[in-house]
PDB file of N, CA and C in Angstrom:
ATOM      1  N   VAL A   1      59.960 -23.393 -60.158  1.00 65.00           N
ATOM      2  CA  VAL A   1      60.287 -23.787 -58.802  1.00 65.00           C
ATOM      3  C   VAL A   1      60.409 -22.552 -57.915  1.00 65.00           C
ATOM      4  N   ALA A   2      61.024 -21.506 -58.441  1.00 72.00           N
ATOM      5  CA  ALA A   2      61.193 -20.278 -57.664  1.00 72.00           C
ATOM      6  C   ALA A   2      59.848 -19.648 -57.343  1.00 72.00           C
ATOM      7  N   LEU A   3      58.911 -19.700 -58.310  1.00 74.00           N
ATOM      8  CA  LEU A   3      57.583 -19.138 -58.077  1.00 74.00           C
ATOM      9  C   LEU A   3      56.842 -19.919 -56.999  1.00 74.00           C
ATOM     10  N   ASP A   4      56.967 -21.250 -56.996  1.00 81.00           N
ATOM     11  CA  ASP A   4      56.315 -22.071 -55.984  1.00 81.00           C
ATOM     12  C   ASP A   4      56.871 -21.765 -54.597  1.00 81.00           C
ATOM     13  N   SER A   5      58.180 -21.619 -54.523  1.00 84.00           N
ATOM     14  CA  SER A   5      58.821 -21.301 -53.240  1.00 84.00           C
ATOM     15  C   SER A   5      58.375 -19.934 -52.743  1.00 84.00           C
ATOM     16  N   GLN A   6      58.324 -18.965 -53.639  1.00 85.00           N
ATOM     17  CA  GLN A   6      57.882 -17.624 -53.262  1.00 85.00           C
ATOM     18  C   GLN A   6      56.413 -17.644 -52.853  1.00 85.00           C
ATOM     19  N   ARG A   7      55.607 -18.411 -53.582  1.00 86.00           N
ATOM     20  CA  ARG A   7      54.183 -18.527 -53.266  1.00 86.00           C
ATOM     21  C   ARG A   7      54.004 -19.149 -51.869  1.00 86.00           C
ATOM     22  N   GLU A   8      54.783 -20.185 -51.558  1.00 87.00           N
ATOM     23  CA  GLU A   8      54.709 -20.824 -50.238  1.00 87.00           C
ATOM     24  C   GLU A   8      55.090 -19.843 -49.127  1.00 87.00           C
ATOM     25  N   ARG A   9      56.147 -19.062 -49.372  1.00 87.00           N
ATOM     26  CA  ARG A   9      56.559 -18.060 -48.373  1.00 87.00           C
ATOM     27  C   ARG A   9      55.462 -17.025 -48.169  1.00 87.00           C
ATOM     28  N   THR A  10      54.817 -16.610 -49.254  1.00 89.00           N
ATOM     29  CA  THR A  10      53.731 -15.629 -49.156  1.00 89.00           C
ATOM     30  C   THR A  10      52.550 -16.205 -48.385  1.00 89.00           C
ATOM     31  N   VAL A  11      52.193 -17.466 -48.677  1.00 88.00           N
ATOM     32  CA  VAL A  11      51.088 -18.111 -47.964  1.00 88.00           C
ATOM     33  C   VAL A  11      51.427 -18.245 -46.487  1.00 88.00           C
ATOM     34  N   ASP A  12      52.658 -18.661 -46.159  1.00 88.00           N
ATOM     35  CA  ASP A  12      53.074 -18.786 -44.764  1.00 88.00           C
ATOM     36  C   ASP A  12      53.025 -17.438 -44.043  1.00 88.00           C
ATOM     37  N   LYS A  13      53.512 -16.404 -44.724  1.00 89.00           N
ATOM     38  CA  LYS A  13      53.491 -15.064 -44.117  1.00 89.00           C
ATOM     39  C   LYS A  13      52.060 -14.606 -43.881  1.00 89.00           C
ATOM     40  N   ASN A  14      51.187 -14.829 -44.843  1.00 87.00           N
ATOM     41  CA  ASN A  14      49.781 -14.441 -44.690  1.00 87.00           C
ATOM     42  C   ASN A  14      49.123 -15.205 -43.544  1.00 87.00           C
ATOM     43  N   ALA A  15      49.449 -16.480 -43.411  1.00 88.00           N
ATOM     44  CA  ALA A  15      48.891 -17.286 -42.317  1.00 88.00           C
ATOM     45  C   ALA A  15      49.368 -16.753 -40.969  1.00 88.00           C
ATOM     46  N   ARG A  16      50.662 -16.408 -40.861  1.00 87.00           N
ATOM     47  CA  ARG A  16      51.191 -15.830 -39.616  1.00 87.00           C
ATOM     48  C   ARG A  16      50.515 -14.501 -39.303  1.00 87.00           C
ATOM     49  N   ASP A  17      50.338 -13.675 -40.332  1.00 86.00           N
ATOM     50  CA  ASP A  17      49.681 -12.384 -40.138  1.00 86.00           C
ATOM     51  C   ASP A  17      48.235 -12.557 -39.672  1.00 86.00           C
ATOM     52  N   MET A  18      47.539 -13.517 -40.254  1.00 87.00           N
ATOM     53  CA  MET A  18      46.143 -13.766 -39.863  1.00 87.00           C
ATOM     54  C   MET A  18      46.063 -14.277 -38.430  1.00 87.00           C
ATOM     55  N   ARG A  19      46.981 -15.190 -38.039  1.00 85.00           N
ATOM     56  CA  ARG A  19      46.999 -15.679 -36.657  1.00 85.00           C
ATOM     57  C   ARG A  19      47.263 -14.532 -35.698  1.00 85.00           C
ATOM     58  N   SER A  20      48.217 -13.686 -36.050  1.00 83.00           N
ATOM     59  CA  SER A  20      48.539 -12.540 -35.205  1.00 83.00           C
ATOM     60  C   SER A  20      47.339 -11.611 -35.063  1.00 83.00           C
ATOM     61  N   LEU A  21      46.661 -11.354 -36.167  1.00 82.00           N
ATOM     62  CA  LEU A  21      45.469 -10.510 -36.142  1.00 82.00           C
ATOM     63  C   LEU A  21      44.383 -11.126 -35.269  1.00 82.00           C
ATOM     64  N   LEU A  22      44.178 -12.429 -35.410  1.00 82.00           N
ATOM     65  CA  LEU A  22      43.158 -13.118 -34.620  1.00 82.00           C
ATOM     66  C   LEU A  22      43.473 -13.036 -33.134  1.00 82.00           C
ATOM     67  N   TYR A  23      44.732 -13.282 -32.758  1.00 79.00           N
ATOM     68  CA  TYR A  23      45.117 -13.187 -31.348  1.00 79.00           C
ATOM     69  C   TYR A  23      44.910 -11.779 -30.812  1.00 79.00           C
ATOM     70  N   THR A  24      45.231 -10.781 -31.617  1.00 78.00           N
ATOM     71  CA  THR A  24      45.046  -9.391 -31.205  1.00 78.00           C
ATOM     72  C   THR A  24      43.573  -9.080 -30.978  1.00 78.00           C
ATOM     73  N   VAL A  25      42.724  -9.554 -31.872  1.00 78.00           N
ATOM     74  CA  VAL A  25      41.279  -9.325 -31.748  1.00 78.00           C
ATOM     75  C   VAL A  25      40.742  -9.996 -30.494  1.00 78.00           C
ATOM     76  N   VAL A  26      41.139 -11.252 -30.264  1.00 76.00           N
ATOM     77  CA  VAL A  26      40.659 -11.983 -29.094  1.00 76.00           C
ATOM     78  C   VAL A  26      41.126 -11.299 -27.812  1.00 76.00           C
ATOM     79  N   ASP A  27      42.384 -10.852 -27.776  1.00 73.00           N
ATOM     80  CA  ASP A  27      42.888 -10.144 -26.598  1.00 73.00           C
ATOM     81  C   ASP A  27      42.146  -8.832 -26.378  1.00 73.00           C
ATOM     82  N   GLY A  28      41.758  -8.172 -27.457  1.00 74.00           N
ATOM     83  CA  GLY A  28      41.094  -6.875 -27.344  1.00 74.00           C
ATOM     84  C   GLY A  28      39.638  -6.969 -26.932  1.00 74.00           C
ATOM     85  N   ILE A  29      39.021  -8.144 -27.091  1.00 74.00           N
ATOM     86  CA  ILE A  29      37.598  -8.281 -26.758  1.00 74.00           C
ATOM     87  C   ILE A  29      37.364  -8.000 -25.282  1.00 74.00           C
ATOM     88  N   THR A  30      38.211  -8.509 -24.423  1.00 68.00           N
ATOM     89  CA  THR A  30      38.057  -8.273 -22.983  1.00 68.00           C
ATOM     90  C   THR A  30      38.129  -6.785 -22.669  1.00 68.00           C
ATOM     91  N   ASP A  31      39.093  -6.100 -23.278  1.00 67.00           N
ATOM     92  CA  ASP A  31      39.208  -4.655 -23.049  1.00 67.00           C
ATOM     93  C   ASP A  31      37.962  -3.921 -23.522  1.00 67.00           C
ATOM     94  N   ILE A  32      37.453  -4.305 -24.676  1.00 69.00           N
ATOM     95  CA  ILE A  32      36.250  -3.660 -25.207  1.00 69.00           C
ATOM     96  C   ILE A  32      35.070  -3.909 -24.277  1.00 69.00           C
ATOM     97  N   GLN A  33      34.927  -5.138 -23.798  1.00 68.00           N
ATOM     98  CA  GLN A  33      33.819  -5.452 -22.899  1.00 68.00           C
ATOM     99  C   GLN A  33      33.917  -4.642 -21.618  1.00 68.00           C
ATOM    100  N   LEU A  34      35.112  -4.516 -21.047  1.00 67.00           N
ATOM    101  CA  LEU A  34      35.270  -3.735 -19.815  1.00 67.00           C
ATOM    102  C   LEU A  34      35.014  -2.253 -20.055  1.00 67.00           C
ATOM    103  N   ASN A  35      35.466  -1.753 -21.207  1.00 69.00           N
ATOM    104  CA  ASN A  35      35.255  -0.339 -21.504  1.00 69.00           C
ATOM    105  C   ASN A  35      33.785  -0.014 -21.725  1.00 69.00           C
ATOM    106  N   ASN A  36      33.006  -1.011 -22.152  1.00 69.00           N
ATOM    107  CA  ASN A  36      31.588  -0.791 -22.393  1.00 69.00           C
ATOM    108  C   ASN A  36      30.716  -1.017 -21.167  1.00 69.00           C
ATOM    109  N   CYS A  37      31.308  -1.398 -20.062  1.00 68.00           N
ATOM    110  CA  CYS A  37      30.530  -1.621 -18.835  1.00 68.00           C
ATOM    111  C   CYS A  37      29.941  -0.296 -18.349  1.00 68.00           C
ATOM    112  N   GLN A  38      28.723  -0.382 -17.872  1.00 73.00           N
ATOM    113  CA  GLN A  38      28.066   0.788 -17.301  1.00 73.00           C
ATOM    114  C   GLN A  38      28.445   0.891 -15.831  1.00 73.00           C
ATOM    115  N   ASP A  39      28.196   2.050 -15.231  1.00 75.00           N
ATOM    116  CA  ASP A  39      28.527   2.261 -13.831  1.00 75.00           C
ATOM    117  C   ASP A  39      27.858   1.237 -12.926  1.00 75.00           C
ATOM    118  N   VAL A  40      26.618   0.884 -13.237  1.00 76.00           N
ATOM    119  CA  VAL A  40      25.899  -0.101 -12.420  1.00 76.00           C
ATOM    120  C   VAL A  40      26.600  -1.454 -12.480  1.00 76.00           C
ATOM    121  N   GLN A  41      27.030  -1.851 -13.670  1.00 75.00           N
ATOM    122  CA  GLN A  41      27.723  -3.122 -13.825  1.00 75.00           C
ATOM    123  C   GLN A  41      29.064  -3.105 -13.097  1.00 75.00           C
ATOM    124  N   LEU A  42      29.774  -1.997 -13.198  1.00 74.00           N
ATOM    125  CA  LEU A  42      31.052  -1.884 -12.511  1.00 74.00           C
ATOM    126  C   LEU A  42      30.867  -1.906 -10.998  1.00 74.00           C
ATOM    127  N   GLU A  43      29.810  -1.278 -10.515  1.00 80.00           N
ATOM    128  CA  GLU A  43      29.528  -1.294  -9.082  1.00 80.00           C
ATOM    129  C   GLU A  43      29.220  -2.713  -8.613  1.00 80.00           C
ATOM    130  N   LYS A  44      28.454  -3.470  -9.405  1.00 81.00           N
ATOM    131  CA  LYS A  44      28.161  -4.866  -9.064  1.00 81.00           C
ATOM    132  C   LYS A  44      29.440  -5.692  -9.041  1.00 81.00           C
ATOM    133  N   LEU A  45      30.315  -5.448 -10.004  1.00 76.00           N
ATOM    134  CA  LEU A  45      31.584  -6.159 -10.039  1.00 76.00           C
ATOM    135  C   LEU A  45      32.415  -5.833  -8.803  1.00 76.00           C
ATOM    136  N   ASP A  46      32.477  -4.556  -8.431  1.00 78.00           N
ATOM    137  CA  ASP A  46      33.204  -4.157  -7.228  1.00 78.00           C
ATOM    138  C   ASP A  46      32.632  -4.829  -5.990  1.00 78.00           C
ATOM    139  N   ASN A  47      31.312  -4.909  -5.906  1.00 80.00           N
ATOM    140  CA  ASN A  47      30.676  -5.557  -4.753  1.00 80.00           C
ATOM    141  C   ASN A  47      31.017  -7.043  -4.689  1.00 80.00           C
ATOM    142  N   MET A  48      31.027  -7.697  -5.854  1.00 77.00           N
ATOM    143  CA  MET A  48      31.385  -9.120  -5.886  1.00 77.00           C
ATOM    144  C   MET A  48      32.825  -9.328  -5.444  1.00 77.00           C
ATOM    145  N   ILE A  49      33.714  -8.477  -5.918  1.00 73.00           N
ATOM    146  CA  ILE A  49      35.126  -8.588  -5.550  1.00 73.00           C
ATOM    147  C   ILE A  49      35.289  -8.352  -4.058  1.00 73.00           C
ATOM    148  N   GLU A  50      34.586  -7.361  -3.532  1.00 76.00           N
ATOM    149  CA  GLU A  50      34.675  -7.061  -2.105  1.00 76.00           C
ATOM    150  C   GLU A  50      34.201  -8.241  -1.263  1.00 76.00           C
ATOM    151  N   LYS A  51      33.129  -8.900  -1.700  1.00 73.00           N
ATOM    152  CA  LYS A  51      32.633 -10.074  -0.972  1.00 73.00           C
ATOM    153  C   LYS A  51      33.647 -11.210  -1.010  1.00 73.00           C
ATOM    154  N   GLU A  52      34.313 -11.357  -2.154  1.00 68.00           N
ATOM    155  CA  GLU A  52      35.298 -12.428  -2.290  1.00 68.00           C
ATOM    156  C   GLU A  52      36.480 -12.228  -1.348  1.00 68.00           C
ATOM    157  N   LEU A  53      36.834 -10.981  -1.144  1.00 66.00           N
ATOM    158  CA  LEU A  53      37.996 -10.695  -0.310  1.00 66.00           C
ATOM    159  C   LEU A  53      37.564 -10.488   1.140  1.00 66.00           C
ATOM    160  N   SER A  54      37.352 -11.564   1.809  1.00 60.00           N
ATOM    161  CA  SER A  54      36.989 -11.452   3.225  1.00 60.00           C
ATOM    162  C   SER A  54      38.224 -11.042   4.013  1.00 60.00           C
ATOM    163  N   THR A  55      38.036 -10.687   5.266  1.00 60.00           N
ATOM    164  CA  THR A  55      39.174 -10.213   6.065  1.00 60.00           C
ATOM    165  C   THR A  55      40.233 -11.285   6.223  1.00 60.00           C
ATOM    166  N   SER A  56      39.843 -12.544   6.303  1.00 60.00           N
ATOM    167  CA  SER A  56      40.860 -13.599   6.429  1.00 60.00           C
ATOM    168  C   SER A  56      41.684 -13.701   5.155  1.00 60.00           C
ATOM    169  N   HIS A  57      41.023 -13.544   4.006  1.00 67.00           N
ATOM    170  CA  HIS A  57      41.763 -13.580   2.744  1.00 67.00           C
ATOM    171  C   HIS A  57      42.706 -12.392   2.640  1.00 67.00           C
ATOM    172  N   VAL A  58      42.226 -11.240   3.051  1.00 70.00           N
ATOM    173  CA  VAL A  58      43.048 -10.031   2.956  1.00 70.00           C
ATOM    174  C   VAL A  58      44.277 -10.162   3.834  1.00 70.00           C
ATOM    175  N   ALA A  59      44.085 -10.616   5.068  1.00 73.00           N
ATOM    176  CA  ALA A  59      45.217 -10.748   5.984  1.00 73.00           C
ATOM    177  C   ALA A  59      46.235 -11.746   5.445  1.00 73.00           C
ATOM    178  N   SER A  60      45.767 -12.892   4.963  1.00 77.00           N
ATOM    179  CA  SER A  60      46.709 -13.888   4.440  1.00 77.00           C
ATOM    180  C   SER A  60      47.400 -13.377   3.178  1.00 77.00           C
ATOM    181  N   THR A  61      46.662 -12.637   2.357  1.00 76.00           N
ATOM    182  CA  THR A  61      47.256 -12.076   1.142  1.00 76.00           C
ATOM    183  C   THR A  61      48.327 -11.051   1.486  1.00 76.00           C
ATOM    184  N   VAL A  62      48.039 -10.188   2.440  1.00 76.00           N
ATOM    185  CA  VAL A  62      49.019  -9.178   2.862  1.00 76.00           C
ATOM    186  C   VAL A  62      50.271  -9.847   3.407  1.00 76.00           C
ATOM    187  N   LEU A  63      50.080 -10.838   4.268  1.00 80.00           N
ATOM    188  CA  LEU A  63      51.235 -11.539   4.824  1.00 80.00           C
ATOM    189  C   LEU A  63      52.033 -12.252   3.742  1.00 80.00           C
ATOM    190  N   ASP A  64      51.334 -12.898   2.815  1.00 82.00           N
ATOM    191  CA  ASP A  64      52.009 -13.609   1.739  1.00 82.00           C
ATOM    192  C   ASP A  64      52.798 -12.654   0.855  1.00 82.00           C
ATOM    193  N   ARG A  65      52.180 -11.545   0.471  1.00 78.00           N
ATOM    194  CA  ARG A  65      52.876 -10.573  -0.391  1.00 78.00           C
ATOM    195  C   ARG A  65      54.051  -9.925   0.331  1.00 78.00           C
ATOM    196  N   THR A  66      53.867  -9.652   1.612  1.00 77.00           N
ATOM    197  CA  THR A  66      54.957  -9.062   2.395  1.00 77.00           C
ATOM    198  C   THR A  66      56.122 -10.037   2.473  1.00 77.00           C
ATOM    199  N   TRP A  67      55.817 -11.294   2.766  1.00 80.00           N
ATOM    200  CA  TRP A  67      56.879 -12.306   2.838  1.00 80.00           C
ATOM    201  C   TRP A  67      57.612 -12.437   1.510  1.00 80.00           C
ATOM    202  N   ARG A  68      56.864 -12.474   0.408  1.00 79.00           N
ATOM    203  CA  ARG A  68      57.505 -12.585  -0.905  1.00 79.00           C
ATOM    204  C   ARG A  68      58.350 -11.354  -1.218  1.00 79.00           C
ATOM    205  N   ALA A  69      57.862 -10.173  -0.837  1.00 73.00           N
ATOM    206  CA  ALA A  69      58.614  -8.938  -1.109  1.00 73.00           C
ATOM    207  C   ALA A  69      59.910  -8.899  -0.314  1.00 73.00           C
ATOM    208  N   ILE A  70      59.836  -9.355   0.929  1.00 72.00           N
ATOM    209  CA  ILE A  70      61.036  -9.329   1.772  1.00 72.00           C
ATOM    210  C   ILE A  70      62.003 -10.432   1.381  1.00 72.00           C
ATOM    211  N   SER A  71      61.492 -11.624   1.131  1.00 76.00           N
ATOM    212  CA  SER A  71      62.380 -12.754   0.844  1.00 76.00           C
ATOM    213  C   SER A  71      63.015 -12.687  -0.539  1.00 76.00           C
ATOM    214  N   SER A  72      62.429 -11.944  -1.449  1.00 74.00           N
ATOM    215  CA  SER A  72      62.994 -11.882  -2.800  1.00 74.00           C
ATOM    216  C   SER A  72      64.157 -10.890  -2.909  1.00 74.00           C
ATOM    217  N   ARG A  73      64.359 -10.087  -1.911  1.00 73.00           N
ATOM    218  CA  ARG A  73      65.486  -9.149  -1.915  1.00 73.00           C
ATOM    219  C   ARG A  73      65.907  -8.896  -0.478  1.00 73.00           C
ATOM    220  N   SER A  74      66.908  -8.085  -0.306  1.00 77.00           N
ATOM    221  CA  SER A  74      67.416  -7.867   1.040  1.00 77.00           C
ATOM    222  C   SER A  74      66.445  -6.997   1.850  1.00 77.00           C
ATOM    223  N   LEU A  75      66.490  -7.166   3.127  1.00 74.00           N
ATOM    224  CA  LEU A  75      65.628  -6.398   4.013  1.00 74.00           C
ATOM    225  C   LEU A  75      65.919  -4.900   3.889  1.00 74.00           C
ATOM    226  N   PHE A  76      67.188  -4.556   3.707  1.00 79.00           N
ATOM    227  CA  PHE A  76      67.560  -3.152   3.555  1.00 79.00           C
ATOM    228  C   PHE A  76      66.896  -2.540   2.317  1.00 79.00           C
ATOM    229  N   ASP A  77      66.919  -3.257   1.193  1.00 80.00           N
ATOM    230  CA  ASP A  77      66.264  -2.760  -0.027  1.00 80.00           C
ATOM    231  C   ASP A  77      64.776  -2.544   0.198  1.00 80.00           C
ATOM    232  N   PHE A  78      64.147  -3.520   0.842  1.00 76.00           N
ATOM    233  CA  PHE A  78      62.713  -3.433   1.100  1.00 76.00           C
ATOM    234  C   PHE A  78      62.389  -2.234   1.988  1.00 76.00           C
ATOM    235  N   LEU A  79      63.112  -2.071   3.081  1.00 82.00           N
ATOM    236  CA  LEU A  79      62.847  -0.955   3.996  1.00 82.00           C
ATOM    237  C   LEU A  79      63.131   0.388   3.332  1.00 82.00           C
ATOM    238  N   THR A  80      64.170   0.448   2.522  1.00 86.00           N
ATOM    239  CA  THR A  80      64.480   1.681   1.793  1.00 86.00           C
ATOM    240  C   THR A  80      63.334   2.066   0.870  1.00 86.00           C
ATOM    241  N   GLU A  81      62.783   1.089   0.169  1.00 83.00           N
ATOM    242  CA  GLU A  81      61.662   1.362  -0.730  1.00 83.00           C
ATOM    243  C   GLU A  81      60.427   1.820   0.047  1.00 83.00           C
ATOM    244  N   VAL A  82      60.132   1.151   1.148  1.00 84.00           N
ATOM    245  CA  VAL A  82      58.964   1.522   1.952  1.00 84.00           C
ATOM    246  C   VAL A  82      59.093   2.946   2.464  1.00 84.00           C
ATOM    247  N   VAL A  83      60.248   3.296   2.983  1.00 89.00           N
ATOM    248  CA  VAL A  83      60.460   4.648   3.515  1.00 89.00           C
ATOM    249  C   VAL A  83      60.376   5.677   2.391  1.00 89.00           C
ATOM    250  N   THR A  84      60.951   5.374   1.238  1.00 89.00           N
ATOM    251  CA  THR A  84      60.922   6.303   0.110  1.00 89.00           C
ATOM    252  C   THR A  84      59.497   6.531  -0.392  1.00 89.00           C
ATOM    253  N   VAL A  85      58.747   5.451  -0.537  1.00 86.00           N
ATOM    254  CA  VAL A  85      57.358   5.564  -0.995  1.00 86.00           C
ATOM    255  C   VAL A  85      56.539   6.370   0.009  1.00 86.00           C
ATOM    256  N   ASP A  86      56.725   6.092   1.283  1.00 87.00           N
ATOM    257  CA  ASP A  86      55.997   6.826   2.318  1.00 87.00           C
ATOM    258  C   ASP A  86      56.336   8.321   2.260  1.00 87.00           C
ATOM    259  N   TYR A  87      57.599   8.639   2.094  1.00 89.00           N
ATOM    260  CA  TYR A  87      58.027  10.037   2.020  1.00 89.00           C
ATOM    261  C   TYR A  87      57.399  10.752   0.815  1.00 89.00           C
ATOM    262  N   VAL A  88      57.441  10.093  -0.348  1.00 88.00           N
ATOM    263  CA  VAL A  88      56.888  10.690  -1.564  1.00 88.00           C
ATOM    264  C   VAL A  88      55.380  10.890  -1.429  1.00 88.00           C
ATOM    265  N   MET A  89      54.706   9.894  -0.883  1.00 86.00           N
ATOM    266  CA  MET A  89      53.251   9.995  -0.736  1.00 86.00           C
ATOM    267  C   MET A  89      52.880  11.140   0.209  1.00 86.00           C
ATOM    268  N   ARG A  90      53.616  11.278   1.297  1.00 88.00           N
ATOM    269  CA  ARG A  90      53.321  12.367   2.240  1.00 88.00           C
ATOM    270  C   ARG A  90      53.646  13.728   1.626  1.00 88.00           C
ATOM    271  N   LYS A  91      54.771  13.811   0.955  1.00 89.00           N
ATOM    272  CA  LYS A  91      55.206  15.081   0.367  1.00 89.00           C
ATOM    273  C   LYS A  91      54.219  15.554  -0.705  1.00 89.00           C
ATOM    274  N   LEU A  92      53.735  14.627  -1.536  1.00 89.00           N
ATOM    275  CA  LEU A  92      52.820  14.988  -2.617  1.00 89.00           C
ATOM    276  C   LEU A  92      51.350  14.830  -2.230  1.00 89.00           C
ATOM    277  N   GLN A  93      51.110  14.436  -0.986  1.00 86.00           N
ATOM    278  CA  GLN A  93      49.758  14.236  -0.463  1.00 86.00           C
ATOM    279  C   GLN A  93      48.950  13.308  -1.373  1.00 86.00           C
ATOM    280  N   LEU A  94      49.508  12.117  -1.609  1.00 83.00           N
ATOM    281  CA  LEU A  94      48.876  11.134  -2.469  1.00 83.00           C
ATOM    282  C   LEU A  94      48.246  10.017  -1.646  1.00 83.00           C
ATOM    283  N   SER A  95      47.100   9.558  -2.097  1.00 84.00           N
ATOM    284  CA  SER A  95      46.514   8.365  -1.500  1.00 84.00           C
ATOM    285  C   SER A  95      47.161   7.150  -2.168  1.00 84.00           C
ATOM    286  N   HIS A  96      46.894   5.977  -1.623  1.00 76.00           N
ATOM    287  CA  HIS A  96      47.455   4.767  -2.226  1.00 76.00           C
ATOM    288  C   HIS A  96      46.932   4.569  -3.644  1.00 76.00           C
ATOM    289  N   GLU A  97      45.662   4.890  -3.876  1.00 77.00           N
ATOM    290  CA  GLU A  97      45.084   4.717  -5.214  1.00 77.00           C
ATOM    291  C   GLU A  97      45.764   5.635  -6.224  1.00 77.00           C
ATOM    292  N   LYS A  98      45.984   6.884  -5.834  1.00 78.00           N
ATOM    293  CA  LYS A  98      46.633   7.823  -6.754  1.00 78.00           C
ATOM    294  C   LYS A  98      48.093   7.450  -6.977  1.00 78.00           C
ATOM    295  N   PHE A  99      48.765   6.977  -5.927  1.00 74.00           N
ATOM    296  CA  PHE A  99      50.170   6.624  -6.048  1.00 74.00           C
ATOM    297  C   PHE A  99      50.362   5.448  -7.004  1.00 74.00           C
ATOM    298  N   ARG A 100      49.443   4.476  -6.969  1.00 72.00           N
ATOM    299  CA  ARG A 100      49.557   3.298  -7.837  1.00 72.00           C
ATOM    300  C   ARG A 100      49.432   3.653  -9.298  1.00 72.00           C
ATOM    301  N   LYS A 101      48.701   4.731  -9.620  1.00 68.00           N
ATOM    302  CA  LYS A 101      48.511   5.126 -11.015  1.00 68.00           C
ATOM    303  C   LYS A 101      49.755   5.797 -11.483  1.00 68.00           C
TER     304      LYS A 101
END
């Protein structure tokens, strides 16, 4: 009886390990595909994204994100963060792209 119980635990553990491995592999496929993209493919992707984001979408997105940022915390916290980020970016001469990294 003890051997059967131990065998069942081993089978269950192996099944969990295999599921975990499978999920990891599936999650990693997207990263591998993106890492293997050539510059031409990435440029096409950027162009598609740019077309999707028309000026009306951008404006509504900016307003929506701003509203969510302000409404989720106090106005003082939000303004403090904006001023601090602006100061750091100017002091270190960073663009928005470099600052986000």
